[in-house]
PDB file of C-alpha atoms in Angstrom:
ATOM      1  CA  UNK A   1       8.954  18.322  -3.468  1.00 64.00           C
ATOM      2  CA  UNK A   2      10.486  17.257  -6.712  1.00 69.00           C
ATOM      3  CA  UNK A   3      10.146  13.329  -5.261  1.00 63.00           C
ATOM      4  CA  UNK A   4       6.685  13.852  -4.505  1.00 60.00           C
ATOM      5  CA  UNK A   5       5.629  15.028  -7.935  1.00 66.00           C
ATOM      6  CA  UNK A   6       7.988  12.153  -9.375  1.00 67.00           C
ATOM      7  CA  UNK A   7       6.356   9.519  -7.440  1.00 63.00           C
ATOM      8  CA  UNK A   8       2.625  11.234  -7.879  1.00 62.00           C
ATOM      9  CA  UNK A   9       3.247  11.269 -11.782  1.00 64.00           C
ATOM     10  CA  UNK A  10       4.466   7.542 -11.683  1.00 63.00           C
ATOM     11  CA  UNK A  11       1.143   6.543 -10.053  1.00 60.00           C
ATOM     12  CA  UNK A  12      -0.857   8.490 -11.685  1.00 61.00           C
ATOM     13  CA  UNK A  13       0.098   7.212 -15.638  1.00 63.00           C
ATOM     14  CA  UNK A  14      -0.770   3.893 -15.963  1.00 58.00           C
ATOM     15  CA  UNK A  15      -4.745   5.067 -15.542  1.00 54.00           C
ATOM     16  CA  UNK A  16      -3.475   7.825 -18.540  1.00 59.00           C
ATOM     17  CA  UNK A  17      -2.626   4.888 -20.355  1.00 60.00           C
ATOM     18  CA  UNK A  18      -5.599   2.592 -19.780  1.00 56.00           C
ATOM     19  CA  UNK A  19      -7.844   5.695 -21.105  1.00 54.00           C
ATOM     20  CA  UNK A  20      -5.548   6.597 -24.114  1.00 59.00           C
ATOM     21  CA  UNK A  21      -5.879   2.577 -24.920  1.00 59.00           C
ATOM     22  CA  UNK A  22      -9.374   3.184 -24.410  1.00 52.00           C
ATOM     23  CA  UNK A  23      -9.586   6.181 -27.000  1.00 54.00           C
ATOM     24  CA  UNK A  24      -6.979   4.767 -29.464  1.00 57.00           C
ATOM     25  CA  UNK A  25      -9.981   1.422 -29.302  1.00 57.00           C
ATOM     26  CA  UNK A  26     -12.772   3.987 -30.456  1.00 53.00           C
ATOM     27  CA  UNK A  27     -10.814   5.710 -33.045  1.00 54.00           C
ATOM     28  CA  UNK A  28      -9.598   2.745 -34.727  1.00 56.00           C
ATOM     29  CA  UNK A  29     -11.811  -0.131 -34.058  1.00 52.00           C
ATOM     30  CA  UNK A  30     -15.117   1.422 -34.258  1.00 48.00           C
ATOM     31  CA  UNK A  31     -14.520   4.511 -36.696  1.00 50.00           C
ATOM     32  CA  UNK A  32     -17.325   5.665 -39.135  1.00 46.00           C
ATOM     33  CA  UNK A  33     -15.469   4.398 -42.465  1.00 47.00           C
ATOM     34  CA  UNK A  34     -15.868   0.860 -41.337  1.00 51.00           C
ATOM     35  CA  UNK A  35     -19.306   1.100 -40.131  1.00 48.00           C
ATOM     36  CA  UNK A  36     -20.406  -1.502 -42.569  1.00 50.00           C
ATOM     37  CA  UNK A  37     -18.140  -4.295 -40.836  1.00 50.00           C
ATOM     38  CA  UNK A  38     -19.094  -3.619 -37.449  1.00 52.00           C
ATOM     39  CA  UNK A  39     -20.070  -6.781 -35.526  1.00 58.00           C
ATOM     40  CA  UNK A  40     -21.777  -7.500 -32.758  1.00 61.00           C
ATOM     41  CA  UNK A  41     -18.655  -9.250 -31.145  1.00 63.00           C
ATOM     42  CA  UNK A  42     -16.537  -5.829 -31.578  1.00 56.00           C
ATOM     43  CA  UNK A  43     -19.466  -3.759 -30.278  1.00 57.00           C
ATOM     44  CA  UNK A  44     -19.577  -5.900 -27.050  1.00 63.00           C
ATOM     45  CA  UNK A  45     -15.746  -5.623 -27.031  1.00 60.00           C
ATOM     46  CA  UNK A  46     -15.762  -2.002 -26.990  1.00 56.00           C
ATOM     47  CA  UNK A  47     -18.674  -1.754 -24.586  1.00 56.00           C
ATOM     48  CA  UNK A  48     -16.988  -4.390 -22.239  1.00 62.00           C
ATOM     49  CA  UNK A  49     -13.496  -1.492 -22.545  1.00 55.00           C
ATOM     50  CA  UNK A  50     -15.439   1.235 -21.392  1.00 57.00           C
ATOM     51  CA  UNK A  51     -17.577  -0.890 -18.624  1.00 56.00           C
ATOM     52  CA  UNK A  52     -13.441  -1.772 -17.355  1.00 55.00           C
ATOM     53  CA  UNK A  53     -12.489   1.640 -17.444  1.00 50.00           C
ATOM     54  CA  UNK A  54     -15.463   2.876 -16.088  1.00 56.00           C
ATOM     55  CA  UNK A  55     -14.911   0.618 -13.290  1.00 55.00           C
ATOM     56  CA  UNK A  56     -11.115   1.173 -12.831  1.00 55.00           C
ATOM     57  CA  UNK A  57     -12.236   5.040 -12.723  1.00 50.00           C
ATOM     58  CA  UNK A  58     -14.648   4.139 -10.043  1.00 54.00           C
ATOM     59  CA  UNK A  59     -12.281   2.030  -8.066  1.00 51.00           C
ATOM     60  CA  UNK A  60      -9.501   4.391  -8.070  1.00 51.00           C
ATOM     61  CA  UNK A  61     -11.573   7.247  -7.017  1.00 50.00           C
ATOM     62  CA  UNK A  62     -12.660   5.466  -3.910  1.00 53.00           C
ATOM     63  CA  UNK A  63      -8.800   4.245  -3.660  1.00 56.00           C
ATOM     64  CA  UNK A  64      -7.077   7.315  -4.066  1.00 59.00           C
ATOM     65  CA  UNK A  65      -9.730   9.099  -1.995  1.00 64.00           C
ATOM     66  CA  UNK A  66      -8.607  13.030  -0.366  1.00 66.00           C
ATOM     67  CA  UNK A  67      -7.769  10.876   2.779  1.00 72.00           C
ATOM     68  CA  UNK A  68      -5.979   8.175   1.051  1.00 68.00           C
ATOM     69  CA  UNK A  69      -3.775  10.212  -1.391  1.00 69.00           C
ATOM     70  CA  UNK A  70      -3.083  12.863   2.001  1.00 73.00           C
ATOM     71  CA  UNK A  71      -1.504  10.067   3.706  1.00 74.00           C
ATOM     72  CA  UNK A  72       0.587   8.395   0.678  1.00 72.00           C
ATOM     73  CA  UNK A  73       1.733  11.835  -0.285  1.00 73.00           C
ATOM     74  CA  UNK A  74       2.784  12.542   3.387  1.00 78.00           C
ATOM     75  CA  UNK A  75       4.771   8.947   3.287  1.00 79.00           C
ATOM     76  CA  UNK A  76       6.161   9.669  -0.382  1.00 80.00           C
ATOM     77  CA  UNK A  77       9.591  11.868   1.411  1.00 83.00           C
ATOM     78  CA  UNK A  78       9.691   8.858   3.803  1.00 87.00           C
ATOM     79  CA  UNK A  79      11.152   6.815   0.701  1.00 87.00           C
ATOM     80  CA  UNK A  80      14.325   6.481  -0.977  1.00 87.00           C
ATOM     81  CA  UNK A  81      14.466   4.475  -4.177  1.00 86.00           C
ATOM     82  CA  UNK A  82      18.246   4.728  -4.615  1.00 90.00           C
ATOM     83  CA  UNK A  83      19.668   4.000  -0.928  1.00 94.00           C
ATOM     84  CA  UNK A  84      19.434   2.307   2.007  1.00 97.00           C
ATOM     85  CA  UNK A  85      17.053   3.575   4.710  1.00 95.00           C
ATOM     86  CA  UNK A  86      16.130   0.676   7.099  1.00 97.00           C
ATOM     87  CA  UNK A  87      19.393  -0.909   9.015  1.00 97.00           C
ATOM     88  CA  UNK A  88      19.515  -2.514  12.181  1.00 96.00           C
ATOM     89  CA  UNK A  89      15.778  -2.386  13.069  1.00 96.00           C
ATOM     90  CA  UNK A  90      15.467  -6.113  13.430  1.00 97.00           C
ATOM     91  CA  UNK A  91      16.966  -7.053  16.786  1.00 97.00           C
ATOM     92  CA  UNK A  92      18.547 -10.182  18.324  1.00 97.00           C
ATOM     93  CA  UNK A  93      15.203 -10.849  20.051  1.00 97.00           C
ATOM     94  CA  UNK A  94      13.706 -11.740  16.924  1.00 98.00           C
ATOM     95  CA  UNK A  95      16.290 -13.850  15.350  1.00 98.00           C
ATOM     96  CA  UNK A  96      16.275 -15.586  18.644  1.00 97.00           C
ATOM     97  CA  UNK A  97      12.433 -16.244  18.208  1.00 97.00           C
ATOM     98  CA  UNK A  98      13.091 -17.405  14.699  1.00 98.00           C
ATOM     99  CA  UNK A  99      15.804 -19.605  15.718  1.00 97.00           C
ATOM    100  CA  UNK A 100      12.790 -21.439  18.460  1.00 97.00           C
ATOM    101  CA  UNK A 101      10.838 -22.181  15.565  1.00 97.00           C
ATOM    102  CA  UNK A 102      13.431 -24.510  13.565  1.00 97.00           C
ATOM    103  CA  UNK A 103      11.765 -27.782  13.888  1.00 96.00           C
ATOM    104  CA  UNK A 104       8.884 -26.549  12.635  1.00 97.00           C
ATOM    105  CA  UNK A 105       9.768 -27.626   9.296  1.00 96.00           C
ATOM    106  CA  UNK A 106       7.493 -25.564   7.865  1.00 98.00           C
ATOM    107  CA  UNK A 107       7.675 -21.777   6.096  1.00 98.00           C
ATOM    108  CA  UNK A 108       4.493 -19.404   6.453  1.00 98.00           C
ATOM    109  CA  UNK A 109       3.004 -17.390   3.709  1.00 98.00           C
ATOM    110  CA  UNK A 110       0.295 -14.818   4.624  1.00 98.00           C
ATOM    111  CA  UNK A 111      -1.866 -13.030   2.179  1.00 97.00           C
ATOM    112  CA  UNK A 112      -3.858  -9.880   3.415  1.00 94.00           C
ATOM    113  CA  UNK A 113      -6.244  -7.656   2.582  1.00 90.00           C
ATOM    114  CA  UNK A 114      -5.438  -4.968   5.340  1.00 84.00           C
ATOM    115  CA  UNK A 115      -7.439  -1.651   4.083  1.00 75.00           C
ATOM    116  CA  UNK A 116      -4.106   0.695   4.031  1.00 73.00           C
ATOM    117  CA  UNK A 117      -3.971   3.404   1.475  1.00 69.00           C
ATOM    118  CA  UNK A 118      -0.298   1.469   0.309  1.00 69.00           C
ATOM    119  CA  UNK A 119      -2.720  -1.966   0.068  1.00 72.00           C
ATOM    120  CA  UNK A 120      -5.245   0.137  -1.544  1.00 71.00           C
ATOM    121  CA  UNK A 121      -3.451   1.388  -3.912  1.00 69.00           C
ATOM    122  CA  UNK A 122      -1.864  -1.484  -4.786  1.00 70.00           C
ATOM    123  CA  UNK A 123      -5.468  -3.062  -5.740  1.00 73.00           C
ATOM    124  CA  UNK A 124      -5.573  -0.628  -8.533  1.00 68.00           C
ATOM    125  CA  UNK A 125      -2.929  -2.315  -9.913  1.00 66.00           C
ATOM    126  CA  UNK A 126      -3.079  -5.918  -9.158  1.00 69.00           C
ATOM    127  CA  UNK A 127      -7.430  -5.650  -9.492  1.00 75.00           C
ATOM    128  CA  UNK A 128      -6.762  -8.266  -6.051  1.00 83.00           C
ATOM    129  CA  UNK A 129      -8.486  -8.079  -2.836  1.00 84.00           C
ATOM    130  CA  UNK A 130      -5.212  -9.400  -1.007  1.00 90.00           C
ATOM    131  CA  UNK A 131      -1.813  -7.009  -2.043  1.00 90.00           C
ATOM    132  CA  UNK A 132      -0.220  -7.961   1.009  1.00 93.00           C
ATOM    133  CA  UNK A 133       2.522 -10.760   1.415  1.00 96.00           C
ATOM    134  CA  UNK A 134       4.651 -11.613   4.586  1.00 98.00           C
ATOM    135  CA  UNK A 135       6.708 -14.812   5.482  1.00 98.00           C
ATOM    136  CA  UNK A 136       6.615 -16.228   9.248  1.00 98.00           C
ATOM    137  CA  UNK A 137       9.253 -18.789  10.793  1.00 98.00           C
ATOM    138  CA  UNK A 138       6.177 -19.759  13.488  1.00 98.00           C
ATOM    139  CA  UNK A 139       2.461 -21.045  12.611  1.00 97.00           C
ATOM    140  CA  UNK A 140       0.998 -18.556  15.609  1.00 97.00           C
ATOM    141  CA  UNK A 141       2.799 -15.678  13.676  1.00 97.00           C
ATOM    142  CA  UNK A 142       5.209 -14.554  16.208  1.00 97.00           C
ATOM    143  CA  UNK A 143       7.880 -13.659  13.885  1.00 98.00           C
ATOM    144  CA  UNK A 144       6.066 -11.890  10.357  1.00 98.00           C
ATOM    145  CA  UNK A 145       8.248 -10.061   8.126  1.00 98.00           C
ATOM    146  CA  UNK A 146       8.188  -8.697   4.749  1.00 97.00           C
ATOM    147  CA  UNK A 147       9.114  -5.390   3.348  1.00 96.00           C
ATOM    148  CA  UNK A 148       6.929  -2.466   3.983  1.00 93.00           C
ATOM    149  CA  UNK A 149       6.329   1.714   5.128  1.00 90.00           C
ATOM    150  CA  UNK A 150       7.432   1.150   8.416  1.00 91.00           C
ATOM    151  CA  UNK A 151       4.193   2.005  10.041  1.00 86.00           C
ATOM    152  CA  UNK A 152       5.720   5.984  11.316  1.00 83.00           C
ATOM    153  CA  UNK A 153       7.705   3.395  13.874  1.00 88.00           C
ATOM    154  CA  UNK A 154      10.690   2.309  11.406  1.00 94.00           C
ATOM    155  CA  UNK A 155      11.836   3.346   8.574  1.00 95.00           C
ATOM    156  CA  UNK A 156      10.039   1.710   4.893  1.00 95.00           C
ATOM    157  CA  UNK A 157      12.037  -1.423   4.099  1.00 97.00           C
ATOM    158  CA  UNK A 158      12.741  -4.955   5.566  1.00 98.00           C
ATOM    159  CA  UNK A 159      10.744  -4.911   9.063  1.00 97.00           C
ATOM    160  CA  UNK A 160       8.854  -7.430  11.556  1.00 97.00           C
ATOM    161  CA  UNK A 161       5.153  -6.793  11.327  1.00 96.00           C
ATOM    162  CA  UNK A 162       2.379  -7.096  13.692  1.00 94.00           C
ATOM    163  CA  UNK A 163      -0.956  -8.867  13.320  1.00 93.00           C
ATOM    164  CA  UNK A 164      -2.419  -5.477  14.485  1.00 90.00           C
ATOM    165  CA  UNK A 165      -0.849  -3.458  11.546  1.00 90.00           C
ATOM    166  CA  UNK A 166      -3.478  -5.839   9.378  1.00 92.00           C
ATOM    167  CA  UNK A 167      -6.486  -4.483  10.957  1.00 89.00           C
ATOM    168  CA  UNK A 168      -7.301  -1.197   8.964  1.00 84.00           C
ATOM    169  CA  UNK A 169     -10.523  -2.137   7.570  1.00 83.00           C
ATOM    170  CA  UNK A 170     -14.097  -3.159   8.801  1.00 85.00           C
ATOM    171  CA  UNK A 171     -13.785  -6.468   6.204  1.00 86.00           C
ATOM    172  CA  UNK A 172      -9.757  -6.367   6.717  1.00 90.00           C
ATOM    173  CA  UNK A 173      -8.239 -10.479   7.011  1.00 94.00           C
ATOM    174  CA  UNK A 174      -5.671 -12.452   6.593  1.00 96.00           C
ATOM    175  CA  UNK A 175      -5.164 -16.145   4.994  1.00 97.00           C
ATOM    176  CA  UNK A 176      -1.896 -18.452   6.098  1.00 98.00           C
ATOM    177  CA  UNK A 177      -0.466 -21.097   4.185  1.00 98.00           C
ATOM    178  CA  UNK A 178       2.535 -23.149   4.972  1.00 98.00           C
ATOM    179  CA  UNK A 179       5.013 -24.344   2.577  1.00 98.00           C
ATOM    180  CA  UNK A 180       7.590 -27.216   3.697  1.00 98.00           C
ATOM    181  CA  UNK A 181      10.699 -25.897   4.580  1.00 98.00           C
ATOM    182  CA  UNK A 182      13.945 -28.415   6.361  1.00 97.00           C
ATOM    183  CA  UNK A 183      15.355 -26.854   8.997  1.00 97.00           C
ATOM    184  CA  UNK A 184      19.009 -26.330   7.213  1.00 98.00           C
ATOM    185  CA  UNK A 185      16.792 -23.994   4.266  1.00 98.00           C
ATOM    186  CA  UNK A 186      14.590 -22.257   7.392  1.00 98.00           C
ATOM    187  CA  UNK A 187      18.389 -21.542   9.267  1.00 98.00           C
ATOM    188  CA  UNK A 188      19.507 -19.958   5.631  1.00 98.00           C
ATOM    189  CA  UNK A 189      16.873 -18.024   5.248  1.00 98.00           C
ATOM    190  CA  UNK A 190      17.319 -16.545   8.541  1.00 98.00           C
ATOM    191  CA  UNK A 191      21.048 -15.886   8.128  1.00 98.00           C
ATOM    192  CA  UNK A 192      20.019 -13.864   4.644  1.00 98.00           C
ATOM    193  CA  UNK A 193      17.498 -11.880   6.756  1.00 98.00           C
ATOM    194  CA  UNK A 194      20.058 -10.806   8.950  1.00 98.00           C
ATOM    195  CA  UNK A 195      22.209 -10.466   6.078  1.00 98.00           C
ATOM    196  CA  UNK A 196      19.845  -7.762   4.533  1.00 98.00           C
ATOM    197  CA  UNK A 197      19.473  -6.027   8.348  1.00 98.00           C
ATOM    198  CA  UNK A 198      23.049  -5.770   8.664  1.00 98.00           C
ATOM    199  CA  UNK A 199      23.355  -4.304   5.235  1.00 98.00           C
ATOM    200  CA  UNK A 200      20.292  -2.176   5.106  1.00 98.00           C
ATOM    201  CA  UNK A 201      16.855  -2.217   2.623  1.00 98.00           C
ATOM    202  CA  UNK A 202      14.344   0.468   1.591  1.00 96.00           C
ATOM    203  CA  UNK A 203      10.707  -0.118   0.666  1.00 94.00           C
ATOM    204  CA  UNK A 204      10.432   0.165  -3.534  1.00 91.00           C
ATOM    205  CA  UNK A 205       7.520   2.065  -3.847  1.00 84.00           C
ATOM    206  CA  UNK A 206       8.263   3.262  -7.212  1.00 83.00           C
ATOM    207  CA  UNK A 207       8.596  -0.613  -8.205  1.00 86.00           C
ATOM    208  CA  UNK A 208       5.257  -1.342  -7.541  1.00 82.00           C
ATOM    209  CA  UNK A 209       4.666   0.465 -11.017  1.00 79.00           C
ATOM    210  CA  UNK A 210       7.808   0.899 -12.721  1.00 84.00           C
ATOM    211  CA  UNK A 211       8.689  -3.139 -12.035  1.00 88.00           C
ATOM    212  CA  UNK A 212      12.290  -2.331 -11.668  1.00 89.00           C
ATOM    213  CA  UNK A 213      14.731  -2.561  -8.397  1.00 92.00           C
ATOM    214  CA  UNK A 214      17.815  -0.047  -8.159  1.00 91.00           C
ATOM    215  CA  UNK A 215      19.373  -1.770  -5.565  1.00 95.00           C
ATOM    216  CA  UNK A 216      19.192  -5.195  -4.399  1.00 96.00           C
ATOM    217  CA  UNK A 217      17.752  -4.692  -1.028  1.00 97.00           C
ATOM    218  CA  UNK A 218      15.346  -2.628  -2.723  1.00 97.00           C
ATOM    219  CA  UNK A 219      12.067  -4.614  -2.725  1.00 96.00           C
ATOM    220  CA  UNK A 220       8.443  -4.747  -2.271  1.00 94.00           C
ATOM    221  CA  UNK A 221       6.636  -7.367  -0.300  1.00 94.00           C
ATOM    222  CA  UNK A 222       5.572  -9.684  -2.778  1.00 95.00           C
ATOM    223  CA  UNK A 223       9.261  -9.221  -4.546  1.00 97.00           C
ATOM    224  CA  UNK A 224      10.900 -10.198  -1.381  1.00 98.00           C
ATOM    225  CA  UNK A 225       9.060 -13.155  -0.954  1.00 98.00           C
ATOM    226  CA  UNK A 226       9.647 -14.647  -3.968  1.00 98.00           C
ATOM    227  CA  UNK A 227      13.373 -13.413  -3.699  1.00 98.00           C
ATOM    228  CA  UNK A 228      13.784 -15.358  -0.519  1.00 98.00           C
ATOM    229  CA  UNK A 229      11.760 -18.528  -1.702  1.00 98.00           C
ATOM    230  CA  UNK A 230      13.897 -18.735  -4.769  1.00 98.00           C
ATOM    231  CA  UNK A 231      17.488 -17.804  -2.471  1.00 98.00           C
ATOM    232  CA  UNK A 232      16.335 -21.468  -0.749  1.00 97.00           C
ATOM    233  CA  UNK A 233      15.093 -23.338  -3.402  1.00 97.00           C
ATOM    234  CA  UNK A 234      12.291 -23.264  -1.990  1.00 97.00           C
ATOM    235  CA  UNK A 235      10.427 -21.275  -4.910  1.00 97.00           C
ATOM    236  CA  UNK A 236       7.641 -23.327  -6.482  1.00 97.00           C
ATOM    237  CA  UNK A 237       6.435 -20.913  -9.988  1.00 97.00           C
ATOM    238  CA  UNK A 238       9.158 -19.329 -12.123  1.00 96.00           C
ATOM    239  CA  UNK A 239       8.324 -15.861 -12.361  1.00 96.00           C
ATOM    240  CA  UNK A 240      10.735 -12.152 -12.178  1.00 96.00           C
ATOM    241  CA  UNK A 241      10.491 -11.248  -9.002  1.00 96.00           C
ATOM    242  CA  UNK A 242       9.362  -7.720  -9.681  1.00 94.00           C
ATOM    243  CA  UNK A 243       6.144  -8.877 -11.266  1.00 94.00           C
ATOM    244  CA  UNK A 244       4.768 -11.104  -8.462  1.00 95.00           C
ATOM    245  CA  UNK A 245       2.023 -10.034  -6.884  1.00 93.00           C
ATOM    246  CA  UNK A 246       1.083 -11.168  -3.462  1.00 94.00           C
ATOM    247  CA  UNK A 247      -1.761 -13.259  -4.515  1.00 95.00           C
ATOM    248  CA  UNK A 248       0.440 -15.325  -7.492  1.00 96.00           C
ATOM    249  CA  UNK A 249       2.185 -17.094  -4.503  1.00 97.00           C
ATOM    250  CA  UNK A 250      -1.539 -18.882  -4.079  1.00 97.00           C
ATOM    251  CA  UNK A 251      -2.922 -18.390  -7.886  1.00 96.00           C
ATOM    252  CA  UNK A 252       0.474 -19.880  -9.471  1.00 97.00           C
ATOM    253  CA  UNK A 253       0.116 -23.225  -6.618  1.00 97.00           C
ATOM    254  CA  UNK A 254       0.037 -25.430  -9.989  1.00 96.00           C
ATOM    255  CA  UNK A 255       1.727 -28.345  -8.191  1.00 94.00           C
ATOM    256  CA  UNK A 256       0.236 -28.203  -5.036  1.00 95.00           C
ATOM    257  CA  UNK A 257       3.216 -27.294  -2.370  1.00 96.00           C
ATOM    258  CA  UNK A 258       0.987 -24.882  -0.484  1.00 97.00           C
ATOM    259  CA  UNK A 259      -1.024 -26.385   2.602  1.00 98.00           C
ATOM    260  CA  UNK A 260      -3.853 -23.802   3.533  1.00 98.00           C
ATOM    261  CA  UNK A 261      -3.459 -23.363   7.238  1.00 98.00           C
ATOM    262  CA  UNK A 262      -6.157 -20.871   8.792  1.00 97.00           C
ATOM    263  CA  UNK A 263      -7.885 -17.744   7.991  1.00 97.00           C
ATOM    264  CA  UNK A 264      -8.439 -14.883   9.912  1.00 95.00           C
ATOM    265  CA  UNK A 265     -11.071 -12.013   9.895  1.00 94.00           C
ATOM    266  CA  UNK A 266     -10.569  -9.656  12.401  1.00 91.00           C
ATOM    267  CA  UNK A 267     -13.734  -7.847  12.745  1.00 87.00           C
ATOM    268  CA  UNK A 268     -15.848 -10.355  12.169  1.00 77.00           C
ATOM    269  CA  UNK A 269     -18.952 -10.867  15.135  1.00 55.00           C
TER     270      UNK A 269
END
């Protein structure tokens, strides 16, 4: 109980903070003393505050809807921001399946916008359609992984994912990029990956806001991305990996090392 009211209260403050920035605007921008300096620029500025945080209410209301907030809630005991949860899951199957794809000297980066109340969430944060990020070994997507809840099958952490676990949302899709990889930085990569299985992982929820990892196996998706990229050398913007969001690994591109592969929309007629 005392987790879930933790991890509730975490969520919950940075929209406290958006509307106390909001008030301390009013009070101190646009207060009746100065009313004979007020411009028309500072009037649009305040109006344009209140049109954001009228929106951000908006969007968060339809985010954290009765439905939504039921299900994180539920998940919130699932998580452990201080040990080691998932260890083991991966199997030998899918390093074997990695292993197939090693001429393809090529990594995969997939961006989605999946519809889960974690992915919606997210949004309210990142103000992104896409707050999903995964890695694959294979251009048909046989071996995905990135850090996540689990899906009620595994335990939140570092786990292979499914093209079905995208599909959550009428408009739900996924874009894939591929980013050159030779095969000796592809084999290293894998060998970290089992690395982390053998040691164990746990899905940072509280990161998301707080920005800040316990542990080292304690990630988020985008965060592990960006973690692995830069274990390789294969990282292409500098950034700390507990900021990145899953749509900077396309936005922050500047030189070009992405190659856009395919889209896919999964409900589409």
């Amino acid at each position: 109980m005392l987790k879930k009211l933790v991890a509730i209260i975490i969520i919950l403050v940075p929209f406290l903070v958006l509307y106390l920035n909001y008030l301390y605007t009013l009070q101190y921008q646009f207060s009746l003393k100065d009313l004979s300096s007020i411009s028309f620029e500072m009037i649009k500025m305040i109006h344009g505050k209140g049109v954001a945080l009228k929106n951000n209410v908006r969007k968060g209301t339809s985010s954290l809807s009765k439905e939504n907030l039921n299900e994180i809630v539920k998940d919130i005991p699932r998580h452990s921001y201080t040990n080691y949860l998932n260890k083991e899951t991966l199997t030998n199957q899918y390093f074997e399946e990695c292993e197939k794809s090693l001429e393809d000297k090529h990594l995969y980066i997939i961006i989605s916008s999946t519809g889960s109340p974690a992915s919606e969430l997210i949004s309210l944060f990142t103000h992104k359609t896409y707050n999903h990020v995964s890695l694959s070994f294979d251009r048909e997507l046989k071996t995905i992984i990135s850090y996540n809840g689990g899906e009620n099958v595994a335990p939140p952490g570092l786990n292979r994912e499914q093209l079905v676990f995208f599909n959550k949302k009428d408009d739900a899709s996924i874009m894939v990029y591929k980013i050159p990889a030779p095969r000796e930085k592809k084999q290293a990569i894998i060998d970290k990956i089992r690395e982390i299985n053998n040691v164990g992982s746990a899905y940072n929820l509280v990161g998301l806001v707080t920005k800040f990892s316990i542990r080292p196996n304690i990630m988020f998706c985008s965060q592990f991305v960006y973690e692995i990229l830069k274990f390789a050398g294969l990282e292409y913007f500098h950034s700390t990996s507990t900021k990145v969001k899953p749509t900077d690994f396309v936005e922050n591109d500047y030189y070009r090392k992405l190659q856009f592969c395919y889209e896919i929309k999964f409900n589409e007629l």
